[in-house]
């Protein structure tokens, strides 16, 4: 009896001792992710979680090159209509089922056919995908599409367990199963997402974290306070105003890099009944709104010089930026004239804004700027995932939302402005823009692609379904005992190779 009691006590002690040896990393996120299904999701923070949970066919390096992940090599046919990929062998999904060519085919077909999928436009050039060997797949395209490889470096190329996808269908996000370094444990909406190391991960020897917890904390001040107190190990999207605080703290490390994305204001020009409003119906009012914004001042004030002003889906430093459409200087008088020409003295408009203090600060500045030109803007603070749902439903007039950016220029523009595209929440539709962007993604000649993007930019700058504001830097702060983290322009937090010392 005593022996049994001692064994029970020892077993209990061992159970309580285990967490002391486990390495846990807690990361503070600016927003909560939406549905955790790569086929359905659209949030930036969702992509951060997937980076730990769902390997892709290919990844993006810090210098924005396409590099192997689940695919080890690939090649294009001479006519640019076939992409063949050789796959990594010995890989398992987190439900212990095998990864192979059939799994890739099942995932790509799911992304193309699931009614709820947001990946359809990203894979619209694919005619079919087939297993050309146990560990080889071939994509046959309707027409040449050089952007496909970049699409496969993101959610469209995240391969999920066919078994789990079949069992869960549209509810896959309730318990996602992928082939990444960390597997799903639990999720409490607006509170936490918990993952743990997948012991059969193909690159497990370079994974040094046992438990991973993501905590959505929209207030950047609170995120930083939790980092400094030790309740968090790392935070993303540190407020630029807190950069000096972090740099001067000997216990913290500051990391930043200019990102590939953009900050924008969506105008509802054709999505639902709420598109029937002055600014949605008359491009002159959108032009006036844009001209009333001092982008340089707004970016300087809010981002402390860490961001740059912009008016296109590509930053001014990008080779894809059209220099013939420069960032406009503020012109209140011209803006007033456009408002008057449209038949208005004052223009009432409601803008939904994410409930992030930094974003709200910028929109309050812009609210004040455009008021001088005749716009009476009411700001509606909204939780971010809800804001995206409202955008999709067309339940908005103006909506402030960002895009985290993509390695290929097509990923920064095509799905937002082409007719019927998955992320075209403005419901803007222009046949000339569609033609130009389709031709741009078909050419392997960058000079030809540049001409097409420039021509599309000229049209979009006139119609303004999205009013671009600028481009910010990704900024992270982490404890000094976290090593191995590399800042990347895509804003992802890659944890393979990251260690927590002490």
PDB file of C-alpha atoms in Angstrom, residues 260-500:
ATOM      1  CA  UNK A 260       5.999  44.461 -49.057  1.00  0.00           C
ATOM      2  CA  UNK A 261       2.421  45.482 -48.322  1.00  0.00           C
ATOM      3  CA  UNK A 262       0.238  48.584 -48.229  1.00  0.00           C
ATOM      4  CA  UNK A 263      -2.175  50.586 -46.086  1.00  0.00           C
ATOM      5  CA  UNK A 264      -5.461  51.380 -47.784  1.00  0.00           C
ATOM      6  CA  UNK A 265      -9.006  52.685 -47.554  1.00  0.00           C
ATOM      7  CA  UNK A 266     -11.547  50.568 -49.431  1.00  0.00           C
ATOM      8  CA  UNK A 267     -14.428  52.388 -51.101  1.00  0.00           C
ATOM      9  CA  UNK A 268     -17.640  50.419 -51.513  1.00  0.00           C
ATOM     10  CA  UNK A 269     -18.351  51.067 -55.193  1.00  0.00           C
ATOM     11  CA  UNK A 270     -20.568  48.083 -55.978  1.00  0.00           C
ATOM     12  CA  UNK A 271     -20.984  45.773 -52.997  1.00  0.00           C
ATOM     13  CA  UNK A 272     -24.537  45.687 -51.672  1.00  0.00           C
ATOM     14  CA  UNK A 273     -27.041  48.418 -50.918  1.00  0.00           C
ATOM     15  CA  UNK A 274     -24.509  50.487 -48.956  1.00  0.00           C
ATOM     16  CA  UNK A 275     -22.562  51.149 -52.146  1.00  0.00           C
ATOM     17  CA  UNK A 276     -25.430  53.522 -52.970  1.00  0.00           C
ATOM     18  CA  UNK A 277     -23.800  56.533 -51.314  1.00  0.00           C
ATOM     19  CA  UNK A 278     -22.084  59.638 -52.736  1.00  0.00           C
ATOM     20  CA  UNK A 279     -18.461  58.568 -52.285  1.00  0.00           C
ATOM     21  CA  UNK A 280     -19.202  55.088 -53.641  1.00  0.00           C
ATOM     22  CA  UNK A 281     -21.029  56.386 -56.712  1.00  0.00           C
ATOM     23  CA  UNK A 282     -18.844  59.332 -57.770  1.00  0.00           C
ATOM     24  CA  UNK A 283     -15.116  58.909 -58.359  1.00  0.00           C
ATOM     25  CA  UNK A 284     -14.651  62.690 -58.127  1.00  0.00           C
ATOM     26  CA  UNK A 285     -15.428  62.469 -54.421  1.00  0.00           C
ATOM     27  CA  UNK A 286     -12.912  59.668 -53.983  1.00  0.00           C
ATOM     28  CA  UNK A 287     -10.350  61.764 -55.835  1.00  0.00           C
ATOM     29  CA  UNK A 288     -11.146  64.719 -53.574  1.00  0.00           C
ATOM     30  CA  UNK A 289     -10.839  62.538 -50.465  1.00  0.00           C
ATOM     31  CA  UNK A 290      -7.429  61.321 -51.654  1.00  0.00           C
ATOM     32  CA  UNK A 291      -6.188  64.840 -52.457  1.00  0.00           C
ATOM     33  CA  UNK A 292      -7.208  66.083 -49.014  1.00  0.00           C
ATOM     34  CA  UNK A 293      -4.798  63.643 -47.308  1.00  0.00           C
ATOM     35  CA  UNK A 294      -1.255  64.697 -46.466  1.00  0.00           C
ATOM     36  CA  UNK A 295       0.252  61.234 -46.661  1.00  0.00           C
ATOM     37  CA  UNK A 296       3.767  62.293 -45.719  1.00  0.00           C
ATOM     38  CA  UNK A 297       2.553  64.019 -42.557  1.00  0.00           C
ATOM     39  CA  UNK A 298       0.230  61.178 -41.556  1.00  0.00           C
ATOM     40  CA  UNK A 299       2.941  58.532 -42.001  1.00  0.00           C
ATOM     41  CA  UNK A 300       5.536  60.631 -40.168  1.00  0.00           C
ATOM     42  CA  UNK A 301       3.268  61.357 -37.201  1.00  0.00           C
ATOM     43  CA  UNK A 302       1.930  57.842 -36.756  1.00  0.00           C
ATOM     44  CA  UNK A 303       4.973  55.770 -37.705  1.00  0.00           C
ATOM     45  CA  UNK A 304       7.745  58.044 -36.430  1.00  0.00           C
ATOM     46  CA  UNK A 305       9.545  57.966 -39.765  1.00  0.00           C
ATOM     47  CA  UNK A 306       9.590  54.144 -40.006  1.00  0.00           C
ATOM     48  CA  UNK A 307       7.028  54.082 -42.861  1.00  0.00           C
ATOM     49  CA  UNK A 308       6.787  55.745 -46.268  1.00  0.00           C
ATOM     50  CA  UNK A 309       3.923  57.561 -47.992  1.00  0.00           C
ATOM     51  CA  UNK A 310       2.365  55.813 -50.958  1.00  0.00           C
ATOM     52  CA  UNK A 311      -0.455  55.870 -53.491  1.00  0.00           C
ATOM     53  CA  UNK A 312      -0.017  52.497 -55.202  1.00  0.00           C
ATOM     54  CA  UNK A 313       0.022  48.820 -54.202  1.00  0.00           C
ATOM     55  CA  UNK A 314       3.840  48.969 -54.459  1.00  0.00           C
ATOM     56  CA  UNK A 315       6.064  51.238 -52.323  1.00  0.00           C
ATOM     57  CA  UNK A 316       8.036  54.019 -54.075  1.00  0.00           C
ATOM     58  CA  UNK A 317      11.212  51.984 -53.542  1.00  0.00           C
ATOM     59  CA  UNK A 318       9.795  49.056 -55.544  1.00  0.00           C
ATOM     60  CA  UNK A 319      10.804  48.496 -59.168  1.00  0.00           C
ATOM     61  CA  UNK A 320       7.068  48.032 -59.857  1.00  0.00           C
ATOM     62  CA  UNK A 321       6.158  51.550 -58.661  1.00  0.00           C
ATOM     63  CA  UNK A 322       4.901  53.793 -61.487  1.00  0.00           C
ATOM     64  CA  UNK A 323       6.926  57.021 -61.239  1.00  0.00           C
ATOM     65  CA  UNK A 324       4.523  58.712 -63.658  1.00  0.00           C
ATOM     66  CA  UNK A 325       1.867  58.534 -60.931  1.00  0.00           C
ATOM     67  CA  UNK A 326       3.780  60.047 -57.990  1.00  0.00           C
ATOM     68  CA  UNK A 327       2.479  60.230 -54.445  1.00  0.00           C
ATOM     69  CA  UNK A 328       0.154  63.276 -54.615  1.00  0.00           C
ATOM     70  CA  UNK A 329       0.860  66.345 -52.541  1.00  0.00           C
ATOM     71  CA  UNK A 330      -2.063  67.526 -50.443  1.00  0.00           C
ATOM     72  CA  UNK A 331      -4.272  69.943 -52.402  1.00  0.00           C
ATOM     73  CA  UNK A 332      -7.275  71.061 -50.347  1.00  0.00           C
ATOM     74  CA  UNK A 333      -8.438  73.659 -52.885  1.00  0.00           C
ATOM     75  CA  UNK A 334      -8.527  71.144 -55.726  1.00  0.00           C
ATOM     76  CA  UNK A 335     -10.305  68.704 -53.414  1.00  0.00           C
ATOM     77  CA  UNK A 336     -12.935  71.339 -52.568  1.00  0.00           C
ATOM     78  CA  UNK A 337     -13.436  72.053 -56.275  1.00  0.00           C
ATOM     79  CA  UNK A 338     -14.056  68.363 -56.976  1.00  0.00           C
ATOM     80  CA  UNK A 339     -16.557  68.156 -54.109  1.00  0.00           C
ATOM     81  CA  UNK A 340     -18.370  71.186 -55.497  1.00  0.00           C
ATOM     82  CA  UNK A 341     -18.305  69.781 -59.048  1.00  0.00           C
ATOM     83  CA  UNK A 342     -19.929  66.620 -57.717  1.00  0.00           C
ATOM     84  CA  UNK A 343     -22.782  68.775 -56.386  1.00  0.00           C
ATOM     85  CA  UNK A 344     -21.952  68.821 -52.679  1.00  0.00           C
ATOM     86  CA  UNK A 345     -21.005  71.291 -49.996  1.00  0.00           C
ATOM     87  CA  UNK A 346     -20.470  68.705 -47.241  1.00  0.00           C
ATOM     88  CA  UNK A 347     -20.229  64.944 -47.789  1.00  0.00           C
ATOM     89  CA  UNK A 348     -21.234  62.646 -44.912  1.00  0.00           C
ATOM     90  CA  UNK A 349     -19.375  59.334 -44.884  1.00  0.00           C
ATOM     91  CA  UNK A 350     -18.948  56.490 -42.407  1.00  0.00           C
ATOM     92  CA  UNK A 351     -15.611  54.697 -42.224  1.00  0.00           C
ATOM     93  CA  UNK A 352     -15.088  51.466 -40.328  1.00  0.00           C
ATOM     94  CA  UNK A 353     -11.686  51.229 -38.670  1.00  0.00           C
ATOM     95  CA  UNK A 354      -9.920  48.337 -36.877  1.00  0.00           C
ATOM     96  CA  UNK A 355      -9.885  48.871 -33.113  1.00  0.00           C
ATOM     97  CA  UNK A 356      -6.093  49.172 -33.069  1.00  0.00           C
ATOM     98  CA  UNK A 357      -4.893  52.373 -31.359  1.00  0.00           C
ATOM     99  CA  UNK A 358      -2.262  53.000 -34.047  1.00  0.00           C
ATOM    100  CA  UNK A 359      -4.742  52.619 -36.897  1.00  0.00           C
ATOM    101  CA  UNK A 360      -7.317  54.712 -35.067  1.00  0.00           C
ATOM    102  CA  UNK A 361      -4.737  57.461 -34.537  1.00  0.00           C
ATOM    103  CA  UNK A 362      -4.004  57.601 -38.262  1.00  0.00           C
ATOM    104  CA  UNK A 363      -7.674  57.694 -39.204  1.00  0.00           C
ATOM    105  CA  UNK A 364      -8.392  60.468 -36.711  1.00  0.00           C
ATOM    106  CA  UNK A 365      -5.618  62.476 -38.393  1.00  0.00           C
ATOM    107  CA  UNK A 366      -7.092  61.761 -41.829  1.00  0.00           C
ATOM    108  CA  UNK A 367     -10.593  62.514 -40.522  1.00  0.00           C
ATOM    109  CA  UNK A 368      -9.366  65.983 -39.551  1.00  0.00           C
ATOM    110  CA  UNK A 369      -7.543  66.500 -42.875  1.00  0.00           C
ATOM    111  CA  UNK A 370     -10.448  65.597 -45.147  1.00  0.00           C
ATOM    112  CA  UNK A 371     -12.874  67.678 -43.079  1.00  0.00           C
ATOM    113  CA  UNK A 372     -11.171  70.761 -44.501  1.00  0.00           C
ATOM    114  CA  UNK A 373     -12.193  69.637 -48.002  1.00  0.00           C
ATOM    115  CA  UNK A 374     -15.843  69.009 -47.089  1.00  0.00           C
ATOM    116  CA  UNK A 375     -15.974  65.432 -45.769  1.00  0.00           C
ATOM    117  CA  UNK A 376     -17.764  64.759 -42.483  1.00  0.00           C
ATOM    118  CA  UNK A 377     -16.290  61.399 -41.542  1.00  0.00           C
ATOM    119  CA  UNK A 378     -17.653  59.320 -38.685  1.00  0.00           C
ATOM    120  CA  UNK A 379     -15.288  56.587 -37.518  1.00  0.00           C
ATOM    121  CA  UNK A 380     -16.712  53.213 -36.529  1.00  0.00           C
ATOM    122  CA  UNK A 381     -14.211  51.218 -34.437  1.00  0.00           C
ATOM    123  CA  UNK A 382     -14.571  47.506 -35.206  1.00  0.00           C
ATOM    124  CA  UNK A 383     -12.812  44.318 -34.121  1.00  0.00           C
ATOM    125  CA  UNK A 384     -10.620  43.326 -37.068  1.00  0.00           C
ATOM    126  CA  UNK A 385     -12.139  39.946 -37.987  1.00  0.00           C
ATOM    127  CA  UNK A 386     -15.601  41.528 -37.786  1.00  0.00           C
ATOM    128  CA  UNK A 387     -14.433  44.397 -40.002  1.00  0.00           C
ATOM    129  CA  UNK A 388     -13.367  41.916 -42.687  1.00  0.00           C
ATOM    130  CA  UNK A 389     -16.717  40.132 -42.473  1.00  0.00           C
ATOM    131  CA  UNK A 390     -18.510  43.467 -42.905  1.00  0.00           C
ATOM    132  CA  UNK A 391     -16.326  44.276 -45.916  1.00  0.00           C
ATOM    133  CA  UNK A 392     -17.139  40.948 -47.535  1.00  0.00           C
ATOM    134  CA  UNK A 393     -20.848  41.462 -46.882  1.00  0.00           C
ATOM    135  CA  UNK A 394     -20.730  44.959 -48.393  1.00  0.00           C
ATOM    136  CA  UNK A 395     -21.872  46.501 -45.125  1.00  0.00           C
ATOM    137  CA  UNK A 396     -19.681  49.611 -45.245  1.00  0.00           C
ATOM    138  CA  UNK A 397     -19.060  52.872 -47.108  1.00  0.00           C
ATOM    139  CA  UNK A 398     -15.325  53.286 -46.488  1.00  0.00           C
ATOM    140  CA  UNK A 399     -13.231  50.685 -44.684  1.00  0.00           C
ATOM    141  CA  UNK A 400      -9.648  50.978 -43.484  1.00  0.00           C
ATOM    142  CA  UNK A 401      -7.707  47.777 -44.054  1.00  0.00           C
ATOM    143  CA  UNK A 402      -4.112  46.773 -44.790  1.00  0.00           C
ATOM    144  CA  UNK A 403      -2.484  44.160 -46.981  1.00  0.00           C
ATOM    145  CA  UNK A 404       0.632  42.421 -45.744  1.00  0.00           C
ATOM    146  CA  UNK A 405       2.167  42.157 -49.214  1.00  0.00           C
ATOM    147  CA  UNK A 406       3.396  39.432 -51.514  1.00  0.00           C
ATOM    148  CA  UNK A 407       6.682  38.560 -53.180  1.00  0.00           C
ATOM    149  CA  UNK A 408       5.202  38.895 -56.689  1.00  0.00           C
ATOM    150  CA  UNK A 409       3.516  42.208 -57.668  1.00  0.00           C
ATOM    151  CA  UNK A 410       0.432  40.355 -58.866  1.00  0.00           C
ATOM    152  CA  UNK A 411      -0.272  39.375 -55.262  1.00  0.00           C
ATOM    153  CA  UNK A 412      -0.550  43.022 -54.223  1.00  0.00           C
ATOM    154  CA  UNK A 413      -3.160  44.023 -56.776  1.00  0.00           C
ATOM    155  CA  UNK A 414      -4.932  41.357 -58.853  1.00  0.00           C
ATOM    156  CA  UNK A 415      -7.206  39.843 -56.222  1.00  0.00           C
ATOM    157  CA  UNK A 416      -8.324  43.254 -54.928  1.00  0.00           C
ATOM    158  CA  UNK A 417      -9.466  44.938 -58.134  1.00  0.00           C
ATOM    159  CA  UNK A 418     -10.344  42.360 -60.798  1.00  0.00           C
ATOM    160  CA  UNK A 419     -13.972  41.464 -61.439  1.00  0.00           C
ATOM    161  CA  UNK A 420     -15.190  38.808 -59.005  1.00  0.00           C
ATOM    162  CA  UNK A 421     -11.794  38.262 -57.314  1.00  0.00           C
ATOM    163  CA  UNK A 422     -11.818  36.769 -53.828  1.00  0.00           C
ATOM    164  CA  UNK A 423     -10.616  39.870 -51.966  1.00  0.00           C
ATOM    165  CA  UNK A 424     -12.360  42.479 -54.134  1.00  0.00           C
ATOM    166  CA  UNK A 425     -14.547  43.821 -51.347  1.00  0.00           C
ATOM    167  CA  UNK A 426     -15.116  47.070 -53.230  1.00  0.00           C
ATOM    168  CA  UNK A 427     -16.737  45.009 -56.018  1.00  0.00           C
ATOM    169  CA  UNK A 428     -14.879  47.206 -58.504  1.00  0.00           C
ATOM    170  CA  UNK A 429     -15.000  45.842 -62.040  1.00  0.00           C
ATOM    171  CA  UNK A 430     -13.213  47.270 -65.088  1.00  0.00           C
ATOM    172  CA  UNK A 431     -12.615  45.134 -68.180  1.00  0.00           C
ATOM    173  CA  UNK A 432      -9.519  47.129 -69.160  1.00  0.00           C
ATOM    174  CA  UNK A 433      -7.914  46.594 -65.752  1.00  0.00           C
ATOM    175  CA  UNK A 434      -8.738  42.884 -65.887  1.00  0.00           C
ATOM    176  CA  UNK A 435      -7.135  42.564 -69.318  1.00  0.00           C
ATOM    177  CA  UNK A 436      -3.959  44.389 -68.308  1.00  0.00           C
ATOM    178  CA  UNK A 437      -3.483  42.402 -65.104  1.00  0.00           C
ATOM    179  CA  UNK A 438      -4.145  39.109 -66.876  1.00  0.00           C
ATOM    180  CA  UNK A 439      -1.536  39.963 -69.518  1.00  0.00           C
ATOM    181  CA  UNK A 440       0.919  40.981 -66.780  1.00  0.00           C
ATOM    182  CA  UNK A 441       0.705  37.605 -65.068  1.00  0.00           C
ATOM    183  CA  UNK A 442       1.160  35.737 -68.361  1.00  0.00           C
ATOM    184  CA  UNK A 443       4.422  37.357 -69.424  1.00  0.00           C
ATOM    185  CA  UNK A 444       7.850  36.121 -68.346  1.00  0.00           C
ATOM    186  CA  UNK A 445       9.355  39.471 -69.420  1.00  0.00           C
ATOM    187  CA  UNK A 446       9.503  41.888 -66.486  1.00  0.00           C
ATOM    188  CA  UNK A 447       9.620  44.935 -68.761  1.00  0.00           C
ATOM    189  CA  UNK A 448       6.358  43.860 -70.391  1.00  0.00           C
ATOM    190  CA  UNK A 449       4.818  43.183 -66.985  1.00  0.00           C
ATOM    191  CA  UNK A 450       5.895  46.647 -65.807  1.00  0.00           C
ATOM    192  CA  UNK A 451       4.124  48.303 -68.746  1.00  0.00           C
ATOM    193  CA  UNK A 452       0.924  46.433 -67.951  1.00  0.00           C
ATOM    194  CA  UNK A 453       1.007  47.309 -64.239  1.00  0.00           C
ATOM    195  CA  UNK A 454       1.707  50.963 -65.076  1.00  0.00           C
ATOM    196  CA  UNK A 455      -1.291  51.102 -67.409  1.00  0.00           C
ATOM    197  CA  UNK A 456      -3.531  49.485 -64.793  1.00  0.00           C
ATOM    198  CA  UNK A 457      -2.212  51.853 -62.113  1.00  0.00           C
ATOM    199  CA  UNK A 458      -3.192  54.872 -64.221  1.00  0.00           C
ATOM    200  CA  UNK A 459      -6.792  53.631 -64.431  1.00  0.00           C
ATOM    201  CA  UNK A 460      -6.975  52.682 -60.758  1.00  0.00           C
ATOM    202  CA  UNK A 461      -5.518  56.028 -59.714  1.00  0.00           C
ATOM    203  CA  UNK A 462      -8.422  57.684 -61.513  1.00  0.00           C
ATOM    204  CA  UNK A 463     -11.194  55.352 -60.297  1.00  0.00           C
ATOM    205  CA  UNK A 464      -9.786  54.866 -56.749  1.00  0.00           C
ATOM    206  CA  UNK A 465     -11.673  51.777 -55.560  1.00  0.00           C
ATOM    207  CA  UNK A 466      -8.873  51.640 -52.987  1.00  0.00           C
ATOM    208  CA  UNK A 467      -7.211  54.825 -51.720  1.00  0.00           C
ATOM    209  CA  UNK A 468      -3.648  53.860 -50.837  1.00  0.00           C
ATOM    210  CA  UNK A 469      -2.011  55.751 -47.958  1.00  0.00           C
ATOM    211  CA  UNK A 470       1.458  54.308 -47.541  1.00  0.00           C
ATOM    212  CA  UNK A 471       3.708  51.426 -46.557  1.00  0.00           C
ATOM    213  CA  UNK A 472       4.936  50.636 -43.078  1.00  0.00           C
ATOM    214  CA  UNK A 473       7.731  48.585 -41.615  1.00  0.00           C
ATOM    215  CA  UNK A 474       7.192  45.384 -39.700  1.00  0.00           C
ATOM    216  CA  UNK A 475       8.541  45.922 -36.194  1.00  0.00           C
ATOM    217  CA  UNK A 476       9.103  43.194 -33.616  1.00  0.00           C
ATOM    218  CA  UNK A 477      10.289  43.283 -30.034  1.00  0.00           C
ATOM    219  CA  UNK A 478      11.518  40.231 -28.162  1.00  0.00           C
ATOM    220  CA  UNK A 479      13.346  39.248 -25.023  1.00  0.00           C
ATOM    221  CA  UNK A 480      17.114  39.011 -25.351  1.00  0.00           C
ATOM    222  CA  UNK A 481      16.985  35.307 -24.461  1.00  0.00           C
ATOM    223  CA  UNK A 482      15.179  34.606 -27.747  1.00  0.00           C
ATOM    224  CA  UNK A 483      17.754  33.866 -30.455  1.00  0.00           C
ATOM    225  CA  UNK A 484      17.616  32.836 -34.090  1.00  0.00           C
ATOM    226  CA  UNK A 485      14.730  35.046 -35.186  1.00  0.00           C
ATOM    227  CA  UNK A 486      15.226  36.656 -38.603  1.00  0.00           C
ATOM    228  CA  UNK A 487      13.075  39.633 -39.644  1.00  0.00           C
ATOM    229  CA  UNK A 488      11.485  39.128 -43.052  1.00  0.00           C
ATOM    230  CA  UNK A 489       9.726  41.681 -45.300  1.00  0.00           C
ATOM    231  CA  UNK A 490       6.651  39.450 -45.480  1.00  0.00           C
ATOM    232  CA  UNK A 491       6.099  39.955 -41.737  1.00  0.00           C
ATOM    233  CA  UNK A 492       5.992  36.256 -40.899  1.00  0.00           C
ATOM    234  CA  UNK A 493       7.429  34.816 -37.685  1.00  0.00           C
ATOM    235  CA  UNK A 494       9.415  31.741 -38.679  1.00  0.00           C
ATOM    236  CA  UNK A 495      10.254  29.651 -35.639  1.00  0.00           C
ATOM    237  CA  UNK A 496      12.418  26.886 -37.102  1.00  0.00           C
ATOM    238  CA  UNK A 497      15.848  27.594 -35.632  1.00  0.00           C
ATOM    239  CA  UNK A 498      14.526  29.943 -32.922  1.00  0.00           C
ATOM    240  CA  UNK A 499      15.657  29.189 -29.369  1.00  0.00           C
ATOM    241  CA  UNK A 500      14.655  30.407 -25.927  1.00  0.00           C
TER     242      UNK A 500
END
